[in-house]
Amino acid sequence: MRKWLNWVALVVVFSIACGFLANWQFARREMRLASIELVEENYSQPPTSLAQVLGSQGFAVPEASWRSVSLRGEYLSDLALLVRNRPNNGQPGFEQVIPFQTHDGRIVLISRGWLPTGSRQDSPDFVPKAPSGDLEIVGRLLTSEPKFDRGAPTGQIASINVDLANQLTKLNAIPNGYLRLVSESSKVPTGVKPMPTPSIDEGNNLSYALQWMLFAVMAVLALIWRIRRDRQLASGTKSTPVKKSRAKLDEELEDSVTRAK
């Protein structure tokens, strides 16, 4: 009896853990669906002005994420940064980020695109200069990334975190978000590869959640089957074959031969 109490307790704990993991996957799926809905709602919208995507504390994210924003001003190329650890299609690389100053003096962080890691050093072989002078650019608004607690060489940064970029550049870029470049009015090639478009794939969270629920059900069913089986064995209800003696077999064989005659 004590053995089964231990097994029941184990199955209960396992089922509860499976329930928590299933709920976690359901929650991740809901977050992913909300992100996809945001992309589908904002990505195809025409470019808007900077004022339309600003809130009281900076950029209005995430609700305005992926909206196209049109700016006019100039790049502050001397304060350009390279963002480390930016793989693209399996290839290691960097993301070029440059502050952009609008005509009214506001600073916006711009991700211009992707650069592959060099063949002989942990930096790009060539870092293109941003076009100089007055420009009109269009970029998509993204949320400022988390700040990673790790260092980086001079001129490089671990993530596109606006607060950290402001510390390094001594600027006051608009907080909470940055723009990913879509186009520049300059006819000079950007020299960088555009960042990939956002994925609208839902992912496997739903199937993972259902798997955890199935594991819990299987554990309960396995426990019930084992308890019933042990009870049958204990009560002797399970039939066991009876071996016949050699003499009995010979006698039955003779009877069958006699009946055949």
mmCIF file of N, CA and C in Angstrom, residues 77-148:
data_model
loop_
_atom_site.group_PDB
_atom_site.id
_atom_site.type_symbol
_atom_site.label_atom_id
_atom_site.label_comp_id
_atom_site.label_asym_id
_atom_site.label_seq_id
_atom_site.Cartn_x
_atom_site.Cartn_y
_atom_site.Cartn_z
ATOM 1 N N SER A 77 27.576 60.308 -38.409
ATOM 2 C CA SER A 77 28.381 59.133 -38.762
ATOM 3 C C SER A 77 29.565 58.907 -37.840
ATOM 4 N N ASP A 78 30.089 59.957 -37.242
ATOM 5 C CA ASP A 78 31.241 59.799 -36.352
ATOM 6 C C ASP A 78 30.886 59.014 -35.089
ATOM 7 N N LEU A 79 29.601 58.842 -34.817
ATOM 8 C CA LEU A 79 29.153 58.139 -33.610
ATOM 9 C C LEU A 79 28.522 56.789 -33.952
ATOM 10 N N ALA A 80 28.900 56.242 -35.106
ATOM 11 C CA ALA A 80 28.353 54.951 -35.532
ATOM 12 C C ALA A 80 28.808 53.831 -34.600
ATOM 13 N N LEU A 81 27.959 52.828 -34.452
ATOM 14 C CA LEU A 81 28.249 51.671 -33.610
ATOM 15 C C LEU A 81 28.002 50.388 -34.399
ATOM 16 N N LEU A 82 28.688 49.330 -33.991
ATOM 17 C CA LEU A 82 28.453 48.004 -34.544
ATOM 18 C C LEU A 82 27.877 47.113 -33.448
ATOM 19 N N VAL A 83 26.768 46.460 -33.749
ATOM 20 C CA VAL A 83 26.125 45.565 -32.787
ATOM 21 C C VAL A 83 26.652 44.158 -33.020
ATOM 22 N N ARG A 84 27.189 43.543 -31.985
ATOM 23 C CA ARG A 84 27.832 42.239 -32.086
ATOM 24 C C ARG A 84 26.802 41.108 -32.131
ATOM 25 N N ASN A 85 27.301 39.926 -32.569
ATOM 26 C CA ASN A 85 26.523 38.680 -32.518
ATOM 27 C C ASN A 85 25.173 38.816 -33.222
ATOM 28 N N ARG A 86 25.229 39.154 -34.507
ATOM 29 C CA ARG A 86 24.007 39.289 -35.301
ATOM 30 C C ARG A 86 24.049 38.299 -36.471
ATOM 31 N N PRO A 87 23.768 37.021 -36.228
ATOM 32 C CA PRO A 87 23.785 36.049 -37.326
ATOM 33 C C PRO A 87 22.679 36.324 -38.337
ATOM 34 N N ASN A 88 22.967 36.001 -39.579
ATOM 35 C CA ASN A 88 21.999 36.189 -40.660
ATOM 36 C C ASN A 88 22.113 34.999 -41.606
ATOM 37 N N ASN A 89 21.048 34.188 -41.669
ATOM 38 C CA ASN A 89 21.066 32.963 -42.473
ATOM 39 C C ASN A 89 22.238 32.065 -42.091
ATOM 40 N N GLY A 90 22.507 31.977 -40.800
ATOM 41 C CA GLY A 90 23.559 31.105 -40.311
ATOM 42 C C GLY A 90 24.958 31.681 -40.386
ATOM 43 N N GLN A 91 25.113 32.877 -40.916
ATOM 44 C CA GLN A 91 26.431 33.505 -41.044
ATOM 45 C C GLN A 91 26.609 34.558 -39.956
ATOM 46 N N PRO A 92 27.732 34.531 -39.227
ATOM 47 C CA PRO A 92 27.943 35.529 -38.174
ATOM 48 C C PRO A 92 28.150 36.916 -38.758
ATOM 49 N N GLY A 93 27.755 37.915 -37.990
ATOM 50 C CA GLY A 93 27.922 39.266 -38.492
ATOM 51 C C GLY A 93 27.583 40.334 -37.478
ATOM 52 N N PHE A 94 27.453 41.549 -37.968
ATOM 53 C CA PHE A 94 27.197 42.729 -37.141
ATOM 54 C C PHE A 94 26.044 43.528 -37.748
ATOM 55 N N GLU A 95 25.446 44.368 -36.919
ATOM 56 C CA GLU A 95 24.422 45.297 -37.384
ATOM 57 C C GLU A 95 24.961 46.717 -37.196
ATOM 58 N N GLN A 96 24.900 47.512 -38.248
ATOM 59 C CA GLN A 96 25.407 48.881 -38.172
ATOM 60 C C GLN A 96 24.312 49.817 -37.656
ATOM 61 N N VAL A 97 24.619 50.535 -36.578
ATOM 62 C CA VAL A 97 23.668 51.458 -35.958
ATOM 63 C C VAL A 97 24.291 52.850 -35.925
ATOM 64 N N ILE A 98 23.552 53.843 -36.419
ATOM 65 C CA ILE A 98 24.058 55.218 -36.481
ATOM 66 C C ILE A 98 22.983 56.176 -35.974
ATOM 67 N N PRO A 99 23.342 57.119 -35.105
ATOM 68 C CA PRO A 99 22.370 58.140 -34.691
ATOM 69 C C PRO A 99 22.007 59.045 -35.871
ATOM 70 N N PHE A 100 20.752 59.475 -35.897
ATOM 71 C CA PHE A 100 20.252 60.360 -36.950
ATOM 72 C C PHE A 100 19.605 61.564 -36.284
ATOM 73 N N GLN A 101 20.043 62.767 -36.688
ATOM 74 C CA GLN A 101 19.501 63.993 -36.106
ATOM 75 C C GLN A 101 18.526 64.638 -37.084
ATOM 76 N N THR A 102 17.287 64.826 -36.616
ATOM 77 C CA THR A 102 16.257 65.431 -37.462
ATOM 78 C C THR A 102 16.422 66.949 -37.498
ATOM 79 N N HIS A 103 15.650 67.594 -38.361
ATOM 80 C CA HIS A 103 15.739 69.052 -38.510
ATOM 81 C C HIS A 103 15.382 69.797 -37.227
ATOM 82 N N ASP A 104 14.531 69.192 -36.408
ATOM 83 C CA ASP A 104 14.154 69.875 -35.159
ATOM 84 C C ASP A 104 15.062 69.502 -33.994
ATOM 85 N N GLY A 105 16.181 68.790 -34.285
ATOM 86 C CA GLY A 105 17.176 68.501 -33.265
ATOM 87 C C GLY A 105 16.996 67.196 -32.523
ATOM 88 N N ARG A 106 15.972 66.437 -32.830
ATOM 89 C CA ARG A 106 15.779 65.156 -32.149
ATOM 90 C C ARG A 106 16.744 64.109 -32.703
ATOM 91 N N ILE A 107 17.128 63.185 -31.814
ATOM 92 C CA ILE A 107 18.061 62.120 -32.186
ATOM 93 C C ILE A 107 17.308 60.795 -32.200
ATOM 94 N N VAL A 108 17.453 60.056 -33.294
ATOM 95 C CA VAL A 108 16.832 58.733 -33.433
ATOM 96 C C VAL A 108 17.921 57.736 -33.806
ATOM 97 N N LEU A 109 17.927 56.600 -33.132
ATOM 98 C CA LEU A 109 18.905 55.555 -33.442
ATOM 99 C C LEU A 109 18.412 54.779 -34.667
ATOM 100 N N ILE A 110 19.301 54.622 -35.671
ATOM 101 C CA ILE A 110 18.936 53.962 -36.925
ATOM 102 C C ILE A 110 19.801 52.721 -37.131
ATOM 103 N N SER A 111 19.157 51.579 -37.346
ATOM 104 C CA SER A 111 19.873 50.374 -37.766
ATOM 105 C C SER A 111 19.883 50.345 -39.292
ATOM 106 N N ARG A 112 21.073 50.536 -39.881
ATOM 107 C CA ARG A 112 21.153 50.649 -41.348
ATOM 108 C C ARG A 112 21.162 49.294 -42.033
ATOM 109 N N GLY A 113 21.641 48.243 -41.367
ATOM 110 C CA GLY A 113 21.667 46.942 -42.011
ATOM 111 C C GLY A 113 22.747 46.040 -41.436
ATOM 112 N N TRP A 114 23.010 44.954 -42.152
ATOM 113 C CA TRP A 114 23.860 43.871 -41.646
ATOM 114 C C TRP A 114 25.171 43.806 -42.417
ATOM 115 N N LEU A 115 26.238 43.457 -41.680
ATOM 116 C CA LEU A 115 27.573 43.289 -42.254
ATOM 117 C C LEU A 115 28.151 41.957 -41.795
ATOM 118 N N PRO A 116 28.754 41.175 -42.690
ATOM 119 C CA PRO A 116 29.335 39.891 -42.286
ATOM 120 C C PRO A 116 30.624 40.080 -41.495
ATOM 121 N N THR A 117 30.896 39.131 -40.618
ATOM 122 C CA THR A 117 32.157 39.135 -39.878
ATOM 123 C C THR A 117 33.318 38.897 -40.842
ATOM 124 N N GLY A 118 34.423 39.554 -40.587
ATOM 125 C CA GLY A 118 35.582 39.418 -41.459
ATOM 126 C C GLY A 118 36.178 38.026 -41.431
ATOM 127 N N SER A 119 36.973 37.729 -42.424
ATOM 128 C CA SER A 119 37.577 36.404 -42.542
ATOM 129 C C SER A 119 38.760 36.210 -41.600
ATOM 130 N N ARG A 120 39.362 37.315 -41.129
ATOM 131 C CA ARG A 120 40.557 37.190 -40.293
ATOM 132 C C ARG A 120 40.430 37.874 -38.943
ATOM 133 N N GLN A 121 39.327 38.546 -38.684
ATOM 134 C CA GLN A 121 39.183 39.272 -37.423
ATOM 135 C C GLN A 121 37.708 39.305 -37.023
ATOM 136 N N ASP A 122 37.494 39.584 -35.738
ATOM 137 C CA ASP A 122 36.129 39.623 -35.208
ATOM 138 C C ASP A 122 35.515 41.001 -35.432
ATOM 139 N N SER A 123 35.451 41.384 -36.682
ATOM 140 C CA SER A 123 34.835 42.645 -37.097
ATOM 141 C C SER A 123 34.671 42.576 -38.610
ATOM 142 N N PRO A 124 33.815 43.409 -39.193
ATOM 143 C CA PRO A 124 33.633 43.362 -40.645
ATOM 144 C C PRO A 124 34.915 43.745 -41.388
ATOM 145 N N ASP A 125 35.107 43.166 -42.555
ATOM 146 C CA ASP A 125 36.244 43.552 -43.395
ATOM 147 C C ASP A 125 36.110 44.992 -43.868
ATOM 148 N N PHE A 126 34.868 45.420 -44.069
ATOM 149 C CA PHE A 126 34.626 46.773 -44.565
ATOM 150 C C PHE A 126 33.363 47.325 -43.914
ATOM 151 N N VAL A 127 33.469 48.526 -43.345
ATOM 152 C CA VAL A 127 32.317 49.197 -42.730
ATOM 153 C C VAL A 127 31.998 50.431 -43.565
ATOM 154 N N PRO A 128 30.888 50.432 -44.292
ATOM 155 C CA PRO A 128 30.576 51.565 -45.169
ATOM 156 C C PRO A 128 30.199 52.812 -44.381
ATOM 157 N N LYS A 129 30.499 53.945 -44.947
ATOM 158 C CA LYS A 129 30.110 55.225 -44.359
ATOM 159 C C LYS A 129 28.668 55.538 -44.742
ATOM 160 N N ALA A 130 27.931 56.104 -43.821
ATOM 161 C CA ALA A 130 26.582 56.562 -44.147
ATOM 162 C C ALA A 130 26.666 57.803 -45.026
ATOM 163 N N PRO A 131 25.712 58.017 -45.914
ATOM 164 C CA PRO A 131 25.745 59.225 -46.754
ATOM 165 C C PRO A 131 25.674 60.486 -45.904
ATOM 166 N N SER A 132 26.379 61.499 -46.325
ATOM 167 C CA SER A 132 26.426 62.757 -45.571
ATOM 168 C C SER A 132 25.408 63.749 -46.111
ATOM 169 N N GLY A 133 25.191 64.798 -45.342
ATOM 170 C CA GLY A 133 24.297 65.857 -45.780
ATOM 171 C C GLY A 133 22.848 65.576 -45.464
ATOM 172 N N ASP A 134 21.992 66.444 -45.960
ATOM 173 C CA ASP A 134 20.558 66.365 -45.689
ATOM 174 C C ASP A 134 19.936 65.178 -46.419
ATOM 175 N N LEU A 135 19.209 64.360 -45.668
ATOM 176 C CA LEU A 135 18.622 63.143 -46.221
ATOM 177 C C LEU A 135 17.188 62.981 -45.745
ATOM 178 N N GLU A 136 16.426 62.255 -46.542
ATOM 179 C CA GLU A 136 15.123 61.757 -46.091
ATOM 180 C C GLU A 136 15.219 60.240 -46.003
ATOM 181 N N ILE A 137 14.921 59.702 -44.849
ATOM 182 C CA ILE A 137 14.991 58.258 -44.670
ATOM 183 C C ILE A 137 13.645 57.744 -44.173
ATOM 184 N N VAL A 138 13.425 56.455 -44.409
ATOM 185 C CA VAL A 138 12.239 55.764 -43.896
ATOM 186 C C VAL A 138 12.724 54.532 -43.149
ATOM 187 N N GLY A 139 12.216 54.331 -41.955
ATOM 188 C CA GLY A 139 12.589 53.175 -41.153
ATOM 189 C C GLY A 139 11.389 52.620 -40.410
ATOM 190 N N ARG A 140 11.490 51.361 -40.004
ATOM 191 C CA ARG A 140 10.412 50.723 -39.242
ATOM 192 C C ARG A 140 10.757 50.755 -37.756
ATOM 193 N N LEU A 141 9.783 51.116 -36.961
ATOM 194 C CA LEU A 141 9.987 51.263 -35.526
ATOM 195 C C LEU A 141 10.057 49.903 -34.841
ATOM 196 N N LEU A 142 11.082 49.726 -34.017
ATOM 197 C CA LEU A 142 11.244 48.514 -33.217
ATOM 198 C C LEU A 142 11.512 48.901 -31.769
ATOM 199 N N THR A 143 11.192 47.983 -30.856
ATOM 200 C CA THR A 143 11.399 48.227 -29.432
ATOM 201 C C THR A 143 12.880 48.141 -29.078
ATOM 202 N N SER A 144 13.338 49.020 -28.221
ATOM 203 C CA SER A 144 14.714 48.965 -27.721
ATOM 204 C C SER A 144 14.978 47.611 -27.084
ATOM 205 N N GLU A 145 16.127 47.034 -27.389
ATOM 206 C CA GLU A 145 16.447 45.693 -26.901
ATOM 207 C C GLU A 145 16.939 45.728 -25.452
ATOM 208 N N PRO A 146 16.898 44.568 -24.770
ATOM 209 C CA PRO A 146 17.424 44.519 -23.399
ATOM 210 C C PRO A 146 18.918 44.839 -23.366
ATOM 211 N N LYS A 147 19.357 45.316 -22.240
ATOM 212 C CA LYS A 147 20.769 45.631 -22.049
ATOM 213 C C LYS A 147 21.477 44.401 -21.512
ATOM 214 N N PHE A 148 22.471 43.907 -22.248
ATOM 215 C CA PHE A 148 23.227 42.738 -21.832
ATOM 216 C C PHE A 148 24.425 43.164 -20.996
#
